[in-house]
Short mmCIF file of C-alpha atoms and ligand atoms in Angstrom, two decimals:
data_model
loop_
_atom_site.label_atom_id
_atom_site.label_comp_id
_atom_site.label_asym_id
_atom_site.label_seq_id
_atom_site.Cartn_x
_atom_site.Cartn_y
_atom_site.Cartn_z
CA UNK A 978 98.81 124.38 177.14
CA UNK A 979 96.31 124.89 179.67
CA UNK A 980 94.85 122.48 181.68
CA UNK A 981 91.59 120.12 180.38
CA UNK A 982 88.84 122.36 181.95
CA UNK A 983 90.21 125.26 179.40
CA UNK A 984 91.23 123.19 176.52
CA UNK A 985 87.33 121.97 176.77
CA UNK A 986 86.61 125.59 177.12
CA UNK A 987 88.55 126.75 174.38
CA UNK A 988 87.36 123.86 172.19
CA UNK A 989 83.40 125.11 172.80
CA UNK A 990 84.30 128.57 172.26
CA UNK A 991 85.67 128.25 168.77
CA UNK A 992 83.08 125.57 167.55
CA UNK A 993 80.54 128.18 168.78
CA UNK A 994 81.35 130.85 166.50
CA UNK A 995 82.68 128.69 163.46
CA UNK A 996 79.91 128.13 161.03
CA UNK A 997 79.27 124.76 159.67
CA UNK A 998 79.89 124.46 155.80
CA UNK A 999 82.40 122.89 152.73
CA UNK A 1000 85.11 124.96 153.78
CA UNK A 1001 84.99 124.28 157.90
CA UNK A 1002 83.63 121.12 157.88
CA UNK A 1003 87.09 119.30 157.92
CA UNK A 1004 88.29 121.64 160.73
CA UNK A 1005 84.89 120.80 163.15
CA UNK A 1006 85.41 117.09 162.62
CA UNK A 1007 88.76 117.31 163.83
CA UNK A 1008 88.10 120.45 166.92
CA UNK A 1009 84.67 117.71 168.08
CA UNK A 1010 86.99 114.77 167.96
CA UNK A 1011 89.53 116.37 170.22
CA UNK A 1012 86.86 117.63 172.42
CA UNK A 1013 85.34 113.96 172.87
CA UNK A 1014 89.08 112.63 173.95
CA UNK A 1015 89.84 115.72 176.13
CA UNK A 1016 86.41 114.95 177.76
CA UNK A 1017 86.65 111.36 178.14
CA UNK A 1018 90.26 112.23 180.11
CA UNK A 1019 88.14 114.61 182.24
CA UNK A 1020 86.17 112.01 183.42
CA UNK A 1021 88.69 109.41 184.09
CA UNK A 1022 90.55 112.37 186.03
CA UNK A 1023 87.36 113.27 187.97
CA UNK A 1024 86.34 109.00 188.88
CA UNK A 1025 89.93 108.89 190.14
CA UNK A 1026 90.03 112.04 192.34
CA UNK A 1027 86.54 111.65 193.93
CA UNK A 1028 87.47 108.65 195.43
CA UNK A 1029 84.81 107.47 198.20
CA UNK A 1030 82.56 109.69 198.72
CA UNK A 1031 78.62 108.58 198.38
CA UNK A 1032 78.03 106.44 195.80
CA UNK A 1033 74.76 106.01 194.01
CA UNK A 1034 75.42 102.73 192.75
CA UNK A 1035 73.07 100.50 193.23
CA UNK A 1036 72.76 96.52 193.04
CA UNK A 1037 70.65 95.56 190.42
CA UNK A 1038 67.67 93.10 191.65
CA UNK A 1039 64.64 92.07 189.74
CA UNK A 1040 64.21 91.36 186.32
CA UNK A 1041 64.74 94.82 184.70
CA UNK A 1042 65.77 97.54 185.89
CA UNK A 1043 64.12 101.20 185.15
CA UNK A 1044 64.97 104.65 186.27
CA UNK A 1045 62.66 107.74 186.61
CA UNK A 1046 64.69 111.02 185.65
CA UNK A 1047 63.14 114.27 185.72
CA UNK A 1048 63.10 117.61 187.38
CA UNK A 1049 62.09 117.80 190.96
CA UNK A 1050 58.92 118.17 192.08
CA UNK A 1051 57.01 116.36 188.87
CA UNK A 1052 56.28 113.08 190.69
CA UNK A 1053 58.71 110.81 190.69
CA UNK A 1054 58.39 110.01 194.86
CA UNK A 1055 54.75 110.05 194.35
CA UNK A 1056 54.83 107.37 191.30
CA UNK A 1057 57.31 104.85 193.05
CA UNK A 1058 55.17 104.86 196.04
CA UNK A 1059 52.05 104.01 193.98
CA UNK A 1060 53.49 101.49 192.01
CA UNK A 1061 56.32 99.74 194.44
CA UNK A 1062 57.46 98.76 197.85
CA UNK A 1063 59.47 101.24 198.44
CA UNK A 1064 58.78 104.31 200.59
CA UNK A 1065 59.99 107.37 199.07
CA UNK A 1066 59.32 111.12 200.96
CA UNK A 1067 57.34 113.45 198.91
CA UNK A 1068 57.97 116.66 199.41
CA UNK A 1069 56.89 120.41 198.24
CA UNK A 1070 60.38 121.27 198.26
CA UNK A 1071 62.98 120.83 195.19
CA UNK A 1072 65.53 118.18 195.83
CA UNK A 1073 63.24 116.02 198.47
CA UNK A 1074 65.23 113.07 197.18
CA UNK A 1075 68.67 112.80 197.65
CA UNK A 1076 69.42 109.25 197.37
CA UNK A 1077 68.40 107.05 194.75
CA UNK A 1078 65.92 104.95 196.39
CA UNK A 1079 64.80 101.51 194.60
CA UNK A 1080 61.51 99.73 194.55
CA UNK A 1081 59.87 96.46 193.15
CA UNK A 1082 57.48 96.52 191.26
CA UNK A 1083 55.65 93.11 191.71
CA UNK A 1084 53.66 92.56 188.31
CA UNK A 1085 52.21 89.69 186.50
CA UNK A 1086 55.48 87.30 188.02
CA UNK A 1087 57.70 90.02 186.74
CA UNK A 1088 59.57 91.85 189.51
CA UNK A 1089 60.78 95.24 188.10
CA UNK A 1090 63.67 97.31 189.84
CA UNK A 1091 62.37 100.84 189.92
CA UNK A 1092 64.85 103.62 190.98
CA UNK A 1093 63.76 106.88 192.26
CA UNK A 1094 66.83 109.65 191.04
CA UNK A 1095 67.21 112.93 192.18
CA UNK A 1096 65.99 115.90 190.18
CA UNK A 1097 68.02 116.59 187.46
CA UNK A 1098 68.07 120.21 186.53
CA UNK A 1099 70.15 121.77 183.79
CA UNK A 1100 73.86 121.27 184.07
CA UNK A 1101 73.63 118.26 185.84
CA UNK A 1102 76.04 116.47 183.71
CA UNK A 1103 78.95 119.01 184.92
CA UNK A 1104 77.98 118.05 188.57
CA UNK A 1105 75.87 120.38 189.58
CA UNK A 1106 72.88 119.22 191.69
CA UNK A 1107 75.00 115.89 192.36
CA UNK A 1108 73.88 115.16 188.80
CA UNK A 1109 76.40 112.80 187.69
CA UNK A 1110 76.36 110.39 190.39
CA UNK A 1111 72.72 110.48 189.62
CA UNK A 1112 73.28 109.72 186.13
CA UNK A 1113 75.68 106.97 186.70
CA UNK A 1114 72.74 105.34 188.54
CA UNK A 1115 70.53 106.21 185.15
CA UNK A 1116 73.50 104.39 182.92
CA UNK A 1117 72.78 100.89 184.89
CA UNK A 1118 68.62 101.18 183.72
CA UNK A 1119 67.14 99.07 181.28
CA UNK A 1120 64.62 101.73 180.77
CA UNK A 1121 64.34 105.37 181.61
CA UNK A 1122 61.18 107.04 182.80
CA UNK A 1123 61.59 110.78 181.92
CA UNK A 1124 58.90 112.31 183.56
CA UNK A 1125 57.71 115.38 182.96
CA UNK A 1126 54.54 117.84 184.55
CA UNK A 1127 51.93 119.60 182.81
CA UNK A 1128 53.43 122.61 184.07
CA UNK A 1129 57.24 121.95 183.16
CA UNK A 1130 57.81 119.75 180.03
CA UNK A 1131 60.76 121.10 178.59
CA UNK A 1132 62.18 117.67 177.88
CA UNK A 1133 65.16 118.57 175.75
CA UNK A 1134 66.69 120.11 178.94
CA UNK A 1135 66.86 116.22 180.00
CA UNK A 1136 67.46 114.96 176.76
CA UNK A 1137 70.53 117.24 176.49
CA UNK A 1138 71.84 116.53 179.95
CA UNK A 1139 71.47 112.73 179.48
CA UNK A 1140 73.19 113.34 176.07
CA UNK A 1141 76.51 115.15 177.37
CA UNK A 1142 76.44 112.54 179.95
CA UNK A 1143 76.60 109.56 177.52
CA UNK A 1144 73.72 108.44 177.35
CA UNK A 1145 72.15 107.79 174.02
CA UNK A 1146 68.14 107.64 173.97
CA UNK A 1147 65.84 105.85 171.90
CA UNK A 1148 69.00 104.81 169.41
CA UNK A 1149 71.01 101.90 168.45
CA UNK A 1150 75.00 101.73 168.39
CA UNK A 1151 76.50 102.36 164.75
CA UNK A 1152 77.49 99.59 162.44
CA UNK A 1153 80.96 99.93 161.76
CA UNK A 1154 83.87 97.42 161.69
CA UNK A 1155 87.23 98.40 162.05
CA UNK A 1156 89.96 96.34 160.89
CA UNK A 1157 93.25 97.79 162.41
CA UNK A 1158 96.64 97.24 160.07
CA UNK A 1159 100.10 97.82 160.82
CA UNK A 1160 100.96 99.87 157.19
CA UNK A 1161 98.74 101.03 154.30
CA UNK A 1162 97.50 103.88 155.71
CA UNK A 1163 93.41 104.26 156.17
CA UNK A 1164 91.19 103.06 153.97
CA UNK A 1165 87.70 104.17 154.26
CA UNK A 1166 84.83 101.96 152.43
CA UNK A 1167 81.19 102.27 152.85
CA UNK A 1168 77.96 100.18 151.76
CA UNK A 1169 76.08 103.00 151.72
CA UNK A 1170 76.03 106.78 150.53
CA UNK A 1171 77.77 108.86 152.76
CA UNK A 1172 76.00 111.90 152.56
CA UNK A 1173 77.10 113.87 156.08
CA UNK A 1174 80.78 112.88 156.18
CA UNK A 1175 83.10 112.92 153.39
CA UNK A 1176 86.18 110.25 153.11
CA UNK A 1177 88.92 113.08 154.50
CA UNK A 1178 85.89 113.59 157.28
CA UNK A 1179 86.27 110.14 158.59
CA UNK A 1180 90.55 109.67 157.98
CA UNK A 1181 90.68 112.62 160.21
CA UNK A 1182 88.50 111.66 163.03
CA UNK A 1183 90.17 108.46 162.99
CA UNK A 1184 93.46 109.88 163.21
CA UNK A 1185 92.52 111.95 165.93
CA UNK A 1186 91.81 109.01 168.16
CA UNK A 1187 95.49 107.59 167.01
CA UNK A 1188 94.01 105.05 164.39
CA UNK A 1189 96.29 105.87 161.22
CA UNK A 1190 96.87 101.97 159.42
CA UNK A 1191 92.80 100.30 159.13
CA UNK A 1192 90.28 99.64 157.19
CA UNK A 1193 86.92 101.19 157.91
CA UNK A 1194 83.17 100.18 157.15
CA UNK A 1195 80.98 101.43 157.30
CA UNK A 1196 77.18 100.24 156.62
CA UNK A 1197 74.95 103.44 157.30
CA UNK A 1198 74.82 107.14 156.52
CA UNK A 1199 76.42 108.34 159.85
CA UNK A 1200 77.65 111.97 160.95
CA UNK A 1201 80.80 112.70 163.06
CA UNK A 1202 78.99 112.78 166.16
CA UNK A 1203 78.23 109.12 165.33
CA UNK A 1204 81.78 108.27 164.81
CA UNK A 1205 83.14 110.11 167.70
CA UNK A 1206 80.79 108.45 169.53
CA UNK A 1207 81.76 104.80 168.41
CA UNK A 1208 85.57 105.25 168.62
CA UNK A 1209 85.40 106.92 172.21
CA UNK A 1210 83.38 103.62 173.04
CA UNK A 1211 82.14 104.64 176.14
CA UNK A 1212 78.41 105.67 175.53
CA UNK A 1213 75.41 103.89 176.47
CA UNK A 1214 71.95 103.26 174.42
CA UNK A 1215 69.46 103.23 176.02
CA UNK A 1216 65.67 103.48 175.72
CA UNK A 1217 62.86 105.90 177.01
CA UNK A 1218 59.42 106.87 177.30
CA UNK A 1219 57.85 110.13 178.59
CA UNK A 1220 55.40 110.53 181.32
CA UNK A 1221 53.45 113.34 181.63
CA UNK A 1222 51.91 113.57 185.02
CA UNK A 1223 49.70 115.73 187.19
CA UNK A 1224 46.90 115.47 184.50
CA UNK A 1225 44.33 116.03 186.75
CA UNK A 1226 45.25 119.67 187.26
CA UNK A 1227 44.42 120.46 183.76
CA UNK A 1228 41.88 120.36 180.99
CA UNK A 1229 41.73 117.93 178.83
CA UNK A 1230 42.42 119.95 175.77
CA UNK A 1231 45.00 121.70 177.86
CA UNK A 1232 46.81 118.14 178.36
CA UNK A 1233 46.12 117.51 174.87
CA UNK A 1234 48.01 120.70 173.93
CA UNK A 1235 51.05 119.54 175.99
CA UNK A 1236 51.33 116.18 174.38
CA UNK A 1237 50.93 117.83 170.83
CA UNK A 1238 54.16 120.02 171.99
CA UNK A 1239 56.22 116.68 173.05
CA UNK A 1240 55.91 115.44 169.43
CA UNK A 1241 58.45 112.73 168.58
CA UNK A 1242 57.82 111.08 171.97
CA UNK A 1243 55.55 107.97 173.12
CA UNK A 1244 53.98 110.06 176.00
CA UNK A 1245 51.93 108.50 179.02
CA UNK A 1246 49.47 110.40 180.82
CA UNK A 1247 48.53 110.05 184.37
CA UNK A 1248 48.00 111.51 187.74
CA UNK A 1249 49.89 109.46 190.31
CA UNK A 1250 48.91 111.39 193.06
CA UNK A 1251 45.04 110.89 191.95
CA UNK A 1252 45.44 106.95 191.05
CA UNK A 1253 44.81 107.70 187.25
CA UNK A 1254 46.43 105.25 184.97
CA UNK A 1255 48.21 103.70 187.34
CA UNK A 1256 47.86 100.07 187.07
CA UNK A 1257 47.51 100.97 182.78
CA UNK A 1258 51.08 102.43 183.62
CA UNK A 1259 52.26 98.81 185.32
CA UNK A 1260 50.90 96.76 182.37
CA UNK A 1261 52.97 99.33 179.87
CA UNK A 1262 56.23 99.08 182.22
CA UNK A 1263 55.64 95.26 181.79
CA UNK A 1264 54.54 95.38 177.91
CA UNK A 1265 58.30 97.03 176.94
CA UNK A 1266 60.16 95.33 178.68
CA UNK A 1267 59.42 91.99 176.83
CA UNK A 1268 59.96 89.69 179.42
CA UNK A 1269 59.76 85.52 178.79
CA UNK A 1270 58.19 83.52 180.93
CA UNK A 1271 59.78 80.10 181.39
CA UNK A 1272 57.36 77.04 182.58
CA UNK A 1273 59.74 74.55 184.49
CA UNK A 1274 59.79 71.13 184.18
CA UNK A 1275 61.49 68.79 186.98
CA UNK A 1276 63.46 65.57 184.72
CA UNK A 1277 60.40 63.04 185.09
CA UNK A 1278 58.00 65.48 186.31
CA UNK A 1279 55.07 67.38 185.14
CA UNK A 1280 55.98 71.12 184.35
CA UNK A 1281 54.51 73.74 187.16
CA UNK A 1282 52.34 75.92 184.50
CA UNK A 1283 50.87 77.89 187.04
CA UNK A 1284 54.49 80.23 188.45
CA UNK A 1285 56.19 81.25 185.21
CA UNK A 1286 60.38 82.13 185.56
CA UNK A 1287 60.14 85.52 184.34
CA UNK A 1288 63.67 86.15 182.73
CA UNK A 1289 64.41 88.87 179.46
CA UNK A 1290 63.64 88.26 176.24
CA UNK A 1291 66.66 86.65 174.74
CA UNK A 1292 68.23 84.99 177.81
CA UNK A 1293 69.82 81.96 177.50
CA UNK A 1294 69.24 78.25 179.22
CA UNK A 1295 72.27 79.59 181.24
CA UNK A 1296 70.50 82.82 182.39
CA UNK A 1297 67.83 80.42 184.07
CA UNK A 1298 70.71 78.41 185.33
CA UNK A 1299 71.79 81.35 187.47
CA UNK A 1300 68.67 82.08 188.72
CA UNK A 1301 67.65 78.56 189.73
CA UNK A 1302 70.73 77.60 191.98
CA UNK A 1303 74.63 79.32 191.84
CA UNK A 1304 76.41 75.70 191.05
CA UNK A 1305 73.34 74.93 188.17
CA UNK A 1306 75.91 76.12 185.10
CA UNK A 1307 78.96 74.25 186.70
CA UNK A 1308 76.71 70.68 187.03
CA UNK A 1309 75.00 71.71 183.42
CA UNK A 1310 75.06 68.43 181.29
CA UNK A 1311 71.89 69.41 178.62
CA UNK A 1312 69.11 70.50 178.93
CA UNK A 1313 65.43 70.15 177.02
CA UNK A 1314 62.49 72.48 175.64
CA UNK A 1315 59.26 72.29 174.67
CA UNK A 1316 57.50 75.08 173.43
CA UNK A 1317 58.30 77.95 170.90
CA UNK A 1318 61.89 78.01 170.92
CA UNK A 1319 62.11 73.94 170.24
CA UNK A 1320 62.30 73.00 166.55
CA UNK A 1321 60.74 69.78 167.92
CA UNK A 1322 59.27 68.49 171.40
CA UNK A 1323 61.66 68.12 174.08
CA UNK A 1324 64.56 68.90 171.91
CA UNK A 1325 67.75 68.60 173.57
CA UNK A 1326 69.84 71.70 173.99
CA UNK A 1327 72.62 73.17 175.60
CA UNK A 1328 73.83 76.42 177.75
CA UNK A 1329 73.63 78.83 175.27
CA UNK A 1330 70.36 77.82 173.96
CA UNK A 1331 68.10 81.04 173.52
CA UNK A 1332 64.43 80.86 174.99
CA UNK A 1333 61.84 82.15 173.91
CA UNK A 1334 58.23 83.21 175.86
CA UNK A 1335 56.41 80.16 177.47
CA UNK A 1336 58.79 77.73 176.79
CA UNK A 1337 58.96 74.85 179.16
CA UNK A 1338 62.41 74.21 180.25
CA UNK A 1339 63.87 70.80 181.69
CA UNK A 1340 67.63 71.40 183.23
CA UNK A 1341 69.26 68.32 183.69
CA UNK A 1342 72.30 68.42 186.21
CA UNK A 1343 75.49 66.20 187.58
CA UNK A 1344 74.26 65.04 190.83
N1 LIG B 2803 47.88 117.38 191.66
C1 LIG B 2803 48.86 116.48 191.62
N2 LIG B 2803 49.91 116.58 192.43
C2 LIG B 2803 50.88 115.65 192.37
C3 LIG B 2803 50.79 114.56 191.48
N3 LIG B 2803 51.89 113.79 191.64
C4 LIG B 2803 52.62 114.39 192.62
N4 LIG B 2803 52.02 115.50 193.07
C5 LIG B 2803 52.51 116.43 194.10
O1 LIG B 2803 53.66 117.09 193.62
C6 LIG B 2803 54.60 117.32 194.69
C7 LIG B 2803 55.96 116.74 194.34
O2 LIG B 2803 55.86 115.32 194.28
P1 LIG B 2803 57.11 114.37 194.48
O3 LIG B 2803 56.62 112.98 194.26
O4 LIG B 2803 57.80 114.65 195.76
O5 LIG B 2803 58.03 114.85 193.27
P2 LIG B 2803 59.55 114.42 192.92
O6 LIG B 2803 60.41 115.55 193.37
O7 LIG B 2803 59.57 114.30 191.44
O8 LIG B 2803 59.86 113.16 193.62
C8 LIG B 2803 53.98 116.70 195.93
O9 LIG B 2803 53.32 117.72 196.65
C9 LIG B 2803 52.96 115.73 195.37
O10 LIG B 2803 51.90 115.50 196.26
C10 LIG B 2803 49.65 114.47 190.60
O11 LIG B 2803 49.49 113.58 189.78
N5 LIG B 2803 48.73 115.47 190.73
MG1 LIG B 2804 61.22 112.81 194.99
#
């Protein structure tokens, strides 16, 4: 037995030349699920060893959080300059920015955490180009950016990298329950037609990640990758949108070409550098991210309906606990709501209440 690096290697190599079909199918399930555990021990090897070192992470402030990935050189510097606080160098030179550097974006009461990353070029996810500590900063993002130029806009390079990296975009987790037994073997049901996996598919898969007495369901037409995916447990979802900037140094029917060859994606045009679409771009930023805004309402008081509390959509009476004062959810006794998320007036409610946009919130405390 070799060590992980050629196990992986080996691994690749013979899925590479076996051909998909009735006959190997059973035989890839099992050679992807051993490449997903091998690869999940590489990492845990590789966080261990690098010990110290820099470290991209960075605190989370603001009210979402939202990372721009792309190569170098597209615009990223430009765009957080335009759009935030922060001062980011712009360079002509790949790899300008080495550290992540974060922003806030001030917008309609909503303060957005915008974090410039590094270029990521191919291979990133093996390391190259410091690309993993770059995408361990991506992983903490609410919402990636992936920009793109109207020069360079091969965005399945990114895609791909973000993929072998963890990252899942634009999808949900599965919906599977496993019930783990101590005898009986596996038992494999499904409220759907399974029409990419067979039942042998799954059993081995399972077994491969050391799961031989449950019962599985599962509740949508899902392929191995899916599966691998859910029992290795470490992947993130995530969403994305593409921006395609440096418009101005093209045609219109040129840029129209470009966004006809990122089909699939919900593209954004602009120039940062030329200030077009920018404050469009701010509203859009705002628009996903679905924030609530909270009216307050001091016990006895009239409620300040001028300086919303933005929060997320589907935070809790507790979430605006936290942000109002650290010993708020200790002194919680109830609290009340007006507003859309009240099934009546000033309905009393408790911590876990969820709130919905322009609510107006009364928190009433232990003294
Ligand atoms: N013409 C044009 N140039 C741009 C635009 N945005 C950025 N640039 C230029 O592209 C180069 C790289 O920009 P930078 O923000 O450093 O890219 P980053 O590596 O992605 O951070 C700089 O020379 C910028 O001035 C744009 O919209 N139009
Ligand atoms: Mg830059």
């Amino acid at each position: 037995m070799g060590n992980i690096d050629e196990q992986i290697a080996d691994i690749e190599a013979e899925l590479a030349k076996t051909k998909y079909n009735k006959n190997t199918q059973h035989h890839i399930g099992k050679l992807k699920a051993k490449m997903a555990r091998l690869k999940d021990d590489q990492e845990k090897r590789r966080a261990a060893s690098s010990g110290g070192g820099k470290s991209y992470a960075v605190k989370k402030s603001g009210n979402a959080t939202v990372a721009l990935v792309g190569f170098p050189s597209v615009g990223k510097s430009t765009l957080l300059n335009k759009i935030t606080d922060a001062t980011s160098e712009v360079g002509r030179y790949e790899f300008t920015t080495l550290d992540v550097v974060p922003g806030i974006m001030d917008y309609q009461g909503a303060k957005v955490q915008i974090l410039d990353l590094p270029g990521i070029i191919k291979d990133a996810s093996k390391g190259k180009g410091r690309g993993r500590e770059v995408i361990a900063a991506a992983r903490s993002a609410d919402l990636l950016i992936l920009m793109v130029d109207v020069f360079r806009y091969d965005i399945d390079i990114i895609v791909r990298e973000l993929y072998k990296a963890g990252m899942r975009i634009n999808s949900k987790p599965v919906d599977i329950k496993i019930y783990k037994s101590f005898r009986g073997g596996l038992n494999v049901n499904h409220t759907v037609e399974m029409t990419k996996m067979d039942e042998e598919m799954v059993k081995n898969i399972m077994s491969s990640y050391g799961i031989i007495n449950a019962d599985i369901v599962l509740r949508e037409d899902i392929d191995e990758d899916q599966l691998i995916d859910y029992l290795s447990g470490n992947k993130v979802y995530v969403d994305a949108i593409v921006v395609l900037n440096k418009i101005d140094l093209l045609p219109k029917e040129e840029v129209d070409k470009v966004i006809e060859a990122l089909d699939g994606w919900n593209v954004f045009r602009m120039s940062a550098e030329k200030d077009l679409m920018i404050e469009q771009f701010k509203q859009e930023i705002f628009d996903i991210c679905q924030f609530v805004r909270i009216f307050l309402k001091p016990q006895g008081q009239d409620a300040d309906l001028i300086e919303p509390l933005v929060i997320k959509e589907d935070s809790t009476v507790g979430i605006v606990c936290d942000y109002l004062h650290r010993d708020f959810r200790e002194k919680f006794r109830y609290a009340r709501v007006w507003g859309p998320s009240a099934k009546f007036p000033g309905q009393r409610v408790s911590i876990g209440h969820v709130l919905k946009d322009e609510d107006v919130l009364s928190i009433v405390v232990r003294k």
